[in-house]
């Protein structure tokens, strides 16, 4: 029996060494989570505007368009529970914080990363932020995301070919998306996206997400920072398909939370639909995500809003 165990260990030891090496190389490979966590560890004290949120935030709000020092911590499939945990983790280092910006998307109050098709992203918060999101130790392993062949290709591309694995990510956490080439390109995904983002039960996750919003507000108040909720512009083809009951519930919730003293809400959903010029589609990447052109316009508007709020103090 002892010999069998010994032979088994000898047999599998090369595989274990390969897996450990592979996992180590993958963890050290730059990604959006690493960049953002590293920035917060070293630059939190200088950050005046902190942007939270999901894909709409990471692609729709450009920190470089703000007069104040801003940083974007949003990420794909990032939900309010994670936003709250990120803000809580770094609150003691955010010495200069003046504003927290949270995009209130159509689906946000009825979702959690546990329900998301991209829930595999949970482990990145464990690895890079030190926030305990993924409870299963095996699911925290990066090499299990891809086939071994793909993993080796990823490693080769970065370590040997010196290719940038995150070419569209700016140093301040914004993802650059190219403009759509036509109206058809914008509209073609509208129905599919609406279907995925419309809640079948408006009580599902709603009350727990309200608590996360309140936690964010309270941390903001503790830091003497204002909280700005904002609904980011979407294309008309997306807006016309929205479930009005869900949308109105989002609006009423946001307006109830806003006191216009410490907490503010701005509905910009139709901002880019007021101008129906032929090039309107260039402001979008798809029907509910802005291109870098749209993000620049929208971010400048947010900057103007902040300047107005500053004057009121």
Coordinates of N, CA and C in Angstrom, one line a residue, residues 52-254:
X52 N -18.0 53.4 -9.2 CA -18.3 52.0 -8.9 C -19.1 51.5 -10.1
X53 N -19.6 50.2 -10.1 CA -20.5 49.8 -11.1 C -20.1 48.6 -11.9
X54 N -20.9 48.2 -12.9 CA -20.7 47.1 -13.7 C -20.2 47.5 -15.1
X55 N -20.5 46.7 -16.1 CA -20.0 47.0 -17.5 C -20.4 48.4 -17.9
X56 N -21.6 48.9 -17.5 CA -22.0 50.2 -17.9 C -21.1 51.3 -17.3
X57 N -20.6 51.0 -16.1 CA -19.7 52.0 -15.5 C -18.3 51.9 -16.1
X58 N -17.7 50.7 -16.3 CA -16.4 50.6 -16.8 C -16.2 51.1 -18.2
X59 N -17.3 51.1 -19.0 CA -17.2 51.6 -20.4 C -17.8 52.9 -20.6
X60 N -18.6 53.4 -19.6 CA -19.4 54.6 -19.8 C -18.9 55.8 -19.1
X61 N -18.0 55.7 -18.1 CA -17.5 56.8 -17.4 C -16.0 56.9 -17.4
X62 N -15.5 57.9 -18.0 CA -14.0 58.0 -18.2 C -13.4 59.0 -17.2
X63 N -12.6 58.5 -16.3 CA -12.0 59.3 -15.2 C -11.2 60.5 -15.8
X64 N -10.6 60.3 -17.0 CA -9.8 61.3 -17.6 C -10.6 62.6 -18.0
X65 N -11.9 62.4 -18.0 CA -12.8 63.6 -18.4 C -13.2 64.5 -17.3
X66 N -12.7 64.1 -16.1 CA -13.1 64.9 -14.9 C -12.0 65.9 -14.5
X67 N -12.4 67.0 -14.0 CA -11.4 68.0 -13.5 C -10.7 67.5 -12.2
X68 N -11.5 66.8 -11.4 CA -10.9 66.3 -10.1 C -10.3 64.9 -10.4
X69 N -9.5 64.5 -9.5 CA -8.8 63.2 -9.6 C -9.8 62.0 -9.4
X70 N -10.1 61.3 -10.5 CA -11.1 60.3 -10.5 C -10.5 58.9 -10.8
X71 N -11.1 57.9 -10.4 CA -10.7 56.5 -10.7 C -11.9 55.6 -10.8
X72 N -11.9 54.7 -11.8 CA -13.0 53.8 -12.1 C -12.7 52.4 -11.6
X73 N -13.5 52.0 -10.6 CA -13.3 50.7 -10.0 C -14.4 49.7 -10.6
X74 N -15.2 50.2 -11.5 CA -16.3 49.3 -12.1 C -15.7 48.1 -12.8
X75 N -16.4 47.1 -13.0 CA -16.0 45.9 -13.8 C -17.2 45.2 -14.3
X76 N -16.9 44.3 -15.3 CA -17.9 43.5 -15.9 C -18.6 42.6 -14.9
X77 N -19.9 42.6 -14.9 CA -20.7 41.7 -14.0 C -20.5 42.1 -12.5
X78 N -20.0 43.2 -12.2 CA -19.8 43.7 -10.8 C -21.1 44.2 -10.3
X79 N -21.6 43.6 -9.2 CA -22.9 43.9 -8.6 C -22.7 44.7 -7.3
X80 N -23.8 45.2 -6.8 CA -23.8 46.1 -5.7 C -23.2 45.6 -4.4
X81 N -23.3 44.3 -4.2 CA -22.7 43.7 -3.0 C -21.1 43.9 -3.1
X82 N -20.6 43.7 -4.3 CA -19.1 43.9 -4.5 C -18.8 45.4 -4.4
X83 N -19.6 46.2 -5.0 CA -19.3 47.7 -4.9 C -19.2 48.1 -3.5
X84 N -20.1 47.6 -2.7 CA -20.1 48.0 -1.2 C -18.9 47.4 -0.5
X85 N -18.5 46.2 -0.9 CA -17.3 45.6 -0.2 C -16.0 46.4 -0.6
X86 N -15.9 46.8 -1.9 CA -14.7 47.5 -2.4 C -14.6 48.8 -1.6
X87 N -15.7 49.6 -1.6 CA -15.7 50.9 -0.9 C -15.4 50.7 0.6
X88 N -16.0 49.7 1.2 CA -15.7 49.4 2.6 C -14.2 49.1 2.9
X89 N -13.7 48.3 2.0 CA -12.3 47.8 2.2 C -11.3 49.0 2.1
X90 N -11.6 50.0 1.3 CA -10.6 51.1 1.1 C -11.0 52.4 1.7
X91 N -12.1 52.4 2.4 CA -12.6 53.7 2.9 C -11.6 54.4 3.8
X92 N -10.9 53.7 4.6 CA -9.9 54.3 5.5 C -8.7 54.9 4.8
X93 N -8.5 54.5 3.5 CA -7.4 55.1 2.7 C -7.9 56.2 1.8
X94 N -9.2 56.4 1.6 CA -9.7 57.4 0.7 C -9.8 58.7 1.4
X95 N -8.7 59.3 1.7 CA -8.6 60.5 2.5 C -9.1 61.7 1.8
X96 N -9.1 61.7 0.5 CA -9.5 62.9 -0.3 C -10.9 62.7 -1.0
X97 N -11.6 61.7 -0.6 CA -12.8 61.3 -1.3 C -13.9 62.4 -1.2
X98 N -14.4 62.9 -2.3 CA -15.5 63.9 -2.4 C -16.8 63.4 -3.0
X99 N -16.6 62.4 -3.9 CA -17.8 61.9 -4.6 C -17.7 60.4 -4.9
X100 N -18.8 59.7 -4.7 CA -18.9 58.3 -5.2 C -20.0 58.3 -6.2
X101 N -19.6 57.8 -7.4 CA -20.5 57.7 -8.5 C -20.9 56.2 -8.8
X102 N -22.3 56.0 -8.8 CA -22.8 54.6 -9.0 C -23.8 54.6 -10.1
X103 N -23.5 54.0 -11.3 CA -24.5 53.9 -12.3 C -25.6 53.0 -11.9
X104 N -26.8 53.5 -12.0 CA -28.0 52.7 -11.7 C -28.6 52.2 -13.0
X105 N -28.2 51.0 -13.4 CA -28.7 50.4 -14.6 C -30.0 49.8 -14.5
X106 N -30.7 49.5 -15.6 CA -32.1 49.0 -15.6 C -32.2 47.7 -14.8
X107 N -31.2 46.9 -14.8 CA -31.3 45.6 -14.1 C -30.7 45.5 -12.7
X108 N -30.0 46.6 -12.3 CA -29.0 46.5 -11.2 C -29.7 46.1 -9.9
X109 N -30.9 46.5 -9.6 CA -31.5 46.2 -8.3 C -32.0 44.8 -8.2
X110 N -32.0 44.0 -9.3 CA -32.5 42.7 -9.3 C -31.5 41.6 -9.6
X111 N -30.2 42.0 -9.4 CA -29.2 41.0 -9.8 C -28.1 40.9 -8.7
X112 N -27.4 39.8 -8.7 CA -26.2 39.6 -7.9 C -25.3 38.7 -8.6
X113 N -24.0 38.8 -8.4 CA -23.0 38.0 -9.2 C -23.3 36.5 -9.0
X114 N -23.9 36.1 -7.9 CA -24.2 34.7 -7.8 C -25.2 34.2 -8.8
X115 N -26.0 35.1 -9.4 CA -27.0 34.7 -10.4 C -26.4 34.9 -11.8
X116 N -25.3 35.5 -12.0 CA -24.8 36.0 -13.3 C -24.1 34.9 -14.0
X117 N -24.3 34.8 -15.4 CA -23.5 33.9 -16.2 C -22.0 34.0 -16.1
X118 N -21.5 35.2 -15.7 CA -20.1 35.4 -15.5 C -19.7 35.3 -14.0
X119 N -20.4 34.5 -13.2 CA -20.0 34.4 -11.8 C -18.6 33.8 -11.6
X120 N -18.0 33.3 -12.6 CA -16.6 32.8 -12.5 C -15.7 34.0 -12.2
X121 N -16.2 35.2 -12.3 CA -15.4 36.4 -12.0 C -15.2 36.6 -10.5
X122 N -16.0 35.9 -9.7 CA -15.9 36.1 -8.3 C -14.5 36.0 -7.7
X123 N -13.8 35.0 -8.2 CA -12.5 34.7 -7.6 C -11.5 35.8 -7.7
X124 N -11.7 36.7 -8.7 CA -10.7 37.7 -8.9 C -10.7 38.7 -7.8
X125 N -11.9 38.8 -7.1 CA -11.9 39.7 -5.9 C -11.2 39.1 -4.7
X126 N -11.2 37.8 -4.6 CA -10.4 37.1 -3.6 C -8.9 37.2 -3.9
X127 N -8.5 37.0 -5.1 CA -7.1 37.0 -5.5 C -6.5 38.4 -5.4
X128 N -7.2 39.4 -6.0 CA -6.5 40.7 -6.1 C -6.9 41.7 -5.1
X129 N -8.2 41.7 -4.6 CA -8.6 42.6 -3.6 C -8.6 42.1 -2.2
X130 N -8.5 40.8 -2.1 CA -8.5 40.2 -0.8 C -9.9 40.3 -0.2
X131 N -10.9 40.3 -1.0 CA -12.3 40.3 -0.6 C -12.9 38.9 -0.8
X132 N -13.4 38.4 0.2 CA -13.9 37.0 0.2 C -15.2 36.8 -0.5
X133 N -15.2 36.7 -1.8 CA -16.5 36.5 -2.6 C -16.7 35.1 -3.0
X134 N -15.7 34.5 -3.5 CA -15.8 33.0 -3.9 C -15.4 32.2 -2.8
X135 N -16.4 31.4 -2.3 CA -16.2 30.5 -1.1 C -15.5 29.2 -1.4
X136 N -15.7 28.7 -2.7 CA -15.1 27.4 -3.1 C -13.6 27.5 -3.4
X137 N -12.7 26.9 -2.7 CA -11.3 27.0 -3.0 C -10.9 26.6 -4.4
X138 N -11.5 25.6 -4.9 CA -11.2 25.1 -6.2 C -11.6 26.1 -7.3
X139 N -12.7 26.8 -7.1 CA -13.2 27.8 -8.0 C -12.4 29.1 -8.0
X140 N -11.4 29.2 -7.1 CA -10.5 30.3 -7.0 C -9.3 30.1 -7.9
X141 N -9.2 29.0 -8.5 CA -8.0 28.7 -9.4 C -8.2 29.2 -10.8
X142 N -7.3 30.0 -11.3 CA -7.4 30.6 -12.6 C -7.3 29.6 -13.7
X143 N -6.4 28.6 -13.5 CA -6.1 27.8 -14.7 C -7.3 26.9 -15.1
X144 N -8.3 26.8 -14.2 CA -9.5 26.0 -14.5 C -10.5 26.8 -15.4
X145 N -10.2 28.1 -15.6 CA -11.1 28.8 -16.5 C -11.0 28.4 -18.0
X146 N -9.8 28.0 -18.4 CA -9.5 27.6 -19.8 C -8.9 26.2 -19.9
X147 N -8.9 25.8 -21.1 CA -8.2 24.5 -21.4 C -6.7 24.7 -21.1
X148 N -5.9 23.6 -20.9 CA -4.5 23.8 -20.7 C -3.8 24.4 -21.9
X149 N -4.3 24.0 -23.1 CA -3.7 24.6 -24.3 C -3.9 26.1 -24.4
X150 N -5.1 26.5 -24.0 CA -5.4 28.0 -24.0 C -4.6 28.7 -23.0
X151 N -4.4 28.1 -21.8 CA -3.6 28.7 -20.8 C -2.2 28.9 -21.2
X152 N -1.6 27.9 -21.8 CA -0.2 28.0 -22.3 C -0.1 29.1 -23.4
X153 N -1.2 29.2 -24.2 CA -1.2 30.2 -25.2 C -1.2 31.6 -24.6
X154 N -2.0 31.8 -23.6 CA -2.1 33.1 -22.9 C -0.8 33.4 -22.3
X155 N -0.2 32.5 -21.6 CA 1.2 32.7 -21.0 C 2.2 33.1 -22.1
X156 N 2.2 32.3 -23.2 CA 3.2 32.6 -24.2 C 3.0 34.0 -24.8
X157 N 1.7 34.4 -25.0 CA 1.5 35.7 -25.6 C 2.0 36.8 -24.7
X158 N 1.9 36.7 -23.4 CA 2.3 37.7 -22.5 C 3.8 37.7 -22.2
X159 N 4.3 36.5 -21.7 CA 5.6 36.4 -21.2 C 6.7 36.3 -22.3
X160 N 6.3 35.8 -23.4 CA 7.3 35.6 -24.5 C 7.1 36.6 -25.7
X161 N 5.8 36.7 -26.1 CA 5.6 37.6 -27.2 C 5.4 39.1 -26.8
X162 N 5.3 39.3 -25.4 CA 5.2 40.6 -24.8 C 3.9 41.3 -25.3
X163 N 2.8 40.6 -25.6 CA 1.6 41.2 -25.9 C 0.8 41.7 -24.7
X164 N 0.2 42.9 -24.9 CA -0.6 43.5 -23.7 C -1.9 42.7 -23.6
X165 N -2.2 42.1 -22.5 CA -3.4 41.4 -22.3 C -4.6 42.3 -22.1
X166 N -4.4 43.5 -21.8 CA -5.5 44.5 -21.5 C -5.3 45.8 -22.3
X167 N -5.2 45.7 -23.6 CA -4.9 46.9 -24.4 C -5.9 48.0 -24.3
X168 N -7.1 47.7 -24.0 CA -8.2 48.7 -24.0 C -8.5 49.3 -22.6
X169 N -7.7 48.9 -21.6 CA -7.9 49.5 -20.3 C -6.9 50.6 -20.0
X170 N -7.5 51.8 -19.6 CA -6.6 52.9 -19.3 C -6.1 52.8 -17.9
X171 N -5.0 53.6 -17.6 CA -4.4 53.5 -16.2 C -5.4 53.8 -15.1
X172 N -6.5 54.6 -15.5 CA -7.5 55.0 -14.5 C -8.7 54.1 -14.5
X173 N -8.6 52.9 -15.1 CA -9.6 51.9 -15.0 C -10.8 51.9 -16.0
X174 N -10.7 52.7 -17.0 CA -11.7 52.9 -18.0 C -11.4 52.0 -19.2
X175 N -12.5 51.3 -19.7 CA -12.3 50.4 -20.9 C -12.8 51.1 -22.1
X176 N -11.9 51.2 -23.1 CA -12.2 51.9 -24.4 C -12.9 51.0 -25.3
X177 N -14.2 51.3 -25.7 CA -14.9 50.5 -26.7 C -15.1 51.4 -28.0
X178 N -14.9 50.7 -29.1 CA -15.0 51.4 -30.4 C -16.4 51.7 -30.7
X179 N -16.7 52.8 -31.5 CA -18.0 53.2 -31.9 C -18.6 52.1 -32.8
X180 N -19.9 52.0 -32.7 CA -20.6 51.1 -33.7 C -20.5 51.6 -35.1
X181 N -20.5 50.8 -36.1 CA -20.3 51.2 -37.5 C -21.7 51.6 -38.1
X182 N -22.8 51.2 -37.5 CA -24.1 51.5 -38.1 C -25.2 51.4 -37.1
X183 N -26.3 51.9 -37.4 CA -27.5 51.8 -36.5 C -27.9 50.3 -36.3
X184 N -27.8 49.5 -37.4 CA -28.1 48.1 -37.3 C -27.2 47.4 -36.3
X185 N -26.0 47.8 -36.2 CA -25.0 47.1 -35.3 C -25.4 47.4 -33.9
X186 N -25.9 48.6 -33.6 CA -26.4 49.0 -32.3 C -27.7 48.2 -31.9
X187 N -28.6 48.2 -32.8 CA -29.9 47.7 -32.5 C -30.0 46.1 -32.5
X188 N -29.1 45.4 -33.1 CA -29.2 44.0 -33.3 C -29.3 43.2 -32.0
X189 N -28.7 43.7 -30.9 CA -28.7 43.0 -29.6 C -29.7 43.4 -28.6
X190 N -30.5 44.4 -29.0 CA -31.4 45.0 -28.0 C -32.3 44.0 -27.3
X191 N -33.0 43.3 -28.1 CA -34.0 42.3 -27.6 C -33.4 41.3 -26.7
X192 N -32.2 40.8 -27.1 CA -31.5 39.8 -26.3 C -31.1 40.3 -25.0
X193 N -30.6 41.6 -25.0 CA -30.1 42.2 -23.7 C -31.3 42.5 -22.8
X194 N -32.4 43.0 -23.4 CA -33.6 43.3 -22.6 C -34.1 42.0 -21.9
X195 N -34.1 40.9 -22.6 CA -34.6 39.7 -22.1 C -33.7 39.2 -20.9
X196 N -32.4 39.4 -21.0 CA -31.5 39.0 -19.9 C -31.6 39.9 -18.7
X197 N -32.0 41.1 -18.9 CA -32.0 42.1 -17.8 C -33.3 42.4 -17.2
X198 N -34.4 41.8 -17.7 CA -35.7 42.1 -17.2 C -36.0 41.0 -16.1
X199 N -36.4 41.5 -14.9 CA -36.7 40.6 -13.8 C -38.0 40.0 -13.9
X200 N -38.1 38.7 -13.6 CA -39.4 38.0 -13.6 C -40.1 38.2 -12.3
X201 N -39.4 38.6 -11.3 CA -39.9 38.8 -9.9 C -39.2 40.1 -9.4
X202 N -40.0 41.1 -9.2 CA -39.5 42.4 -8.8 C -39.1 42.5 -7.4
X203 N -39.4 41.5 -6.6 CA -38.9 41.4 -5.2 C -37.5 40.7 -5.1
X204 N -37.2 39.9 -6.2 CA -36.0 39.1 -6.2 C -34.7 40.0 -6.1
X205 N -34.0 39.9 -5.0 CA -32.7 40.6 -4.8 C -32.9 42.1 -4.5
X206 N -34.1 42.6 -4.7 CA -34.4 44.0 -4.6 C -34.0 44.6 -3.2
X207 N -34.5 44.0 -2.1 CA -34.4 44.5 -0.8 C -32.9 44.4 -0.3
X208 N -32.2 43.3 -0.7 CA -30.8 43.2 -0.3 C -30.0 44.3 -1.0
X209 N -30.3 44.5 -2.3 CA -29.6 45.5 -3.0 C -29.8 46.9 -2.5
X210 N -31.0 47.2 -2.0 CA -31.3 48.5 -1.4 C -30.4 48.7 -0.2
X211 N -30.2 47.6 0.6 CA -29.3 47.7 1.7 C -27.9 48.0 1.3
X212 N -27.4 47.4 0.2 CA -26.1 47.7 -0.3 C -25.9 49.1 -0.7
X213 N -27.0 49.7 -1.3 CA -26.9 51.1 -1.7 C -26.9 52.0 -0.4
X214 N -27.6 51.6 0.6 CA -27.6 52.4 1.8 C -26.2 52.3 2.5
X215 N -25.6 51.1 2.4 CA -24.3 51.0 3.0 C -23.3 51.9 2.3
X216 N -23.4 52.0 1.0 CA -22.5 52.8 0.2 C -22.7 54.3 0.6
X217 N -24.0 54.7 0.7 CA -24.4 56.0 1.1 C -23.8 56.4 2.5
X218 N -23.9 55.5 3.4 CA -23.4 55.7 4.8 C -21.9 55.8 4.8
X219 N -21.2 55.0 4.0 CA -19.7 55.2 4.0 C -19.4 56.5 3.4
X220 N -20.1 56.9 2.3 CA -19.9 58.3 1.7 C -20.1 59.4 2.8
X221 N -21.1 59.3 3.5 CA -21.4 60.3 4.6 C -20.3 60.3 5.6
X222 N -19.8 59.1 6.0 CA -18.8 59.0 7.0 C -17.5 59.7 6.5
X223 N -17.3 59.6 5.1 CA -16.1 60.3 4.5 C -16.4 61.7 4.1
X224 N -17.6 62.2 4.4 CA -18.1 63.5 4.0 C -18.0 63.7 2.5
X225 N -18.4 62.6 1.8 CA -18.4 62.6 0.4 C -19.9 62.4 -0.1
X226 N -20.2 63.0 -1.2 CA -21.5 62.9 -1.8 C -21.6 61.7 -2.7
X227 N -22.8 61.1 -2.7 CA -23.1 59.9 -3.5 C -23.9 60.4 -4.7
X228 N -23.5 60.0 -5.9 CA -24.2 60.3 -7.1 C -24.7 59.0 -7.8
X229 N -26.0 58.9 -7.9 CA -26.6 57.8 -8.6 C -26.9 58.3 -10.0
X230 N -26.6 57.6 -11.0 CA -26.9 58.0 -12.4 C -27.2 56.9 -13.3
X231 N -28.3 57.1 -14.1 CA -28.6 56.1 -15.2 C -28.0 56.5 -16.5
X232 N -27.1 55.7 -17.0 CA -26.3 56.0 -18.1 C -27.1 56.0 -19.4
X233 N -26.8 56.8 -20.4 CA -27.5 56.8 -21.7 C -27.6 55.5 -22.3
X234 N -28.7 55.1 -22.9 CA -28.8 53.9 -23.7 C -29.5 54.3 -25.1
X235 N -29.4 53.5 -26.1 CA -29.9 53.8 -27.4 C -31.4 53.6 -27.4
X236 N -32.1 54.4 -28.2 CA -33.6 54.4 -28.3 C -34.1 53.0 -28.5
X237 N -33.4 52.1 -29.3 CA -33.9 50.8 -29.6 C -33.9 49.9 -28.3
X238 N -33.1 50.3 -27.4 CA -33.0 49.6 -26.1 C -34.1 50.1 -25.2
X239 N -34.2 51.4 -25.1 CA -35.1 52.1 -24.2 C -36.6 51.7 -24.5
X240 N -36.9 51.7 -25.7 CA -38.3 51.4 -26.1 C -38.8 50.0 -25.7
X241 N -37.9 49.1 -25.4 CA -38.2 47.7 -25.0 C -38.2 47.5 -23.5
X242 N -37.9 48.5 -22.8 CA -37.8 48.3 -21.3 C -39.1 48.1 -20.7
X243 N -39.1 47.2 -19.7 CA -40.3 47.0 -18.9 C -40.6 48.2 -18.0
X244 N -41.7 48.9 -18.3 CA -41.9 50.2 -17.6 C -42.1 50.0 -16.1
X245 N -42.7 48.9 -15.7 CA -42.9 48.7 -14.2 C -41.5 48.6 -13.5
X246 N -40.6 47.8 -14.2 CA -39.2 47.7 -13.6 C -38.5 49.0 -13.6
X247 N -38.6 49.7 -14.8 CA -37.9 51.0 -14.9 C -38.4 52.0 -13.9
X248 N -39.8 52.1 -13.7 CA -40.4 53.0 -12.8 C -40.0 52.7 -11.4
X249 N -39.8 51.4 -11.1 CA -39.4 51.0 -9.7 C -37.9 51.5 -9.5
X250 N -37.1 51.4 -10.5 CA -35.7 51.9 -10.4 C -35.7 53.4 -10.1
X251 N -36.6 54.1 -10.9 CA -36.6 55.6 -10.7 C -37.1 55.9 -9.3
X252 N -38.2 55.3 -8.9 CA -38.8 55.7 -7.6 C -37.8 55.4 -6.5
X253 N -37.1 54.3 -6.6 CA -36.1 53.9 -5.6 C -35.0 54.9 -5.5
X254 N -34.5 55.3 -6.7 CA -33.4 56.3 -6.7 C -33.8 57.6 -6.2

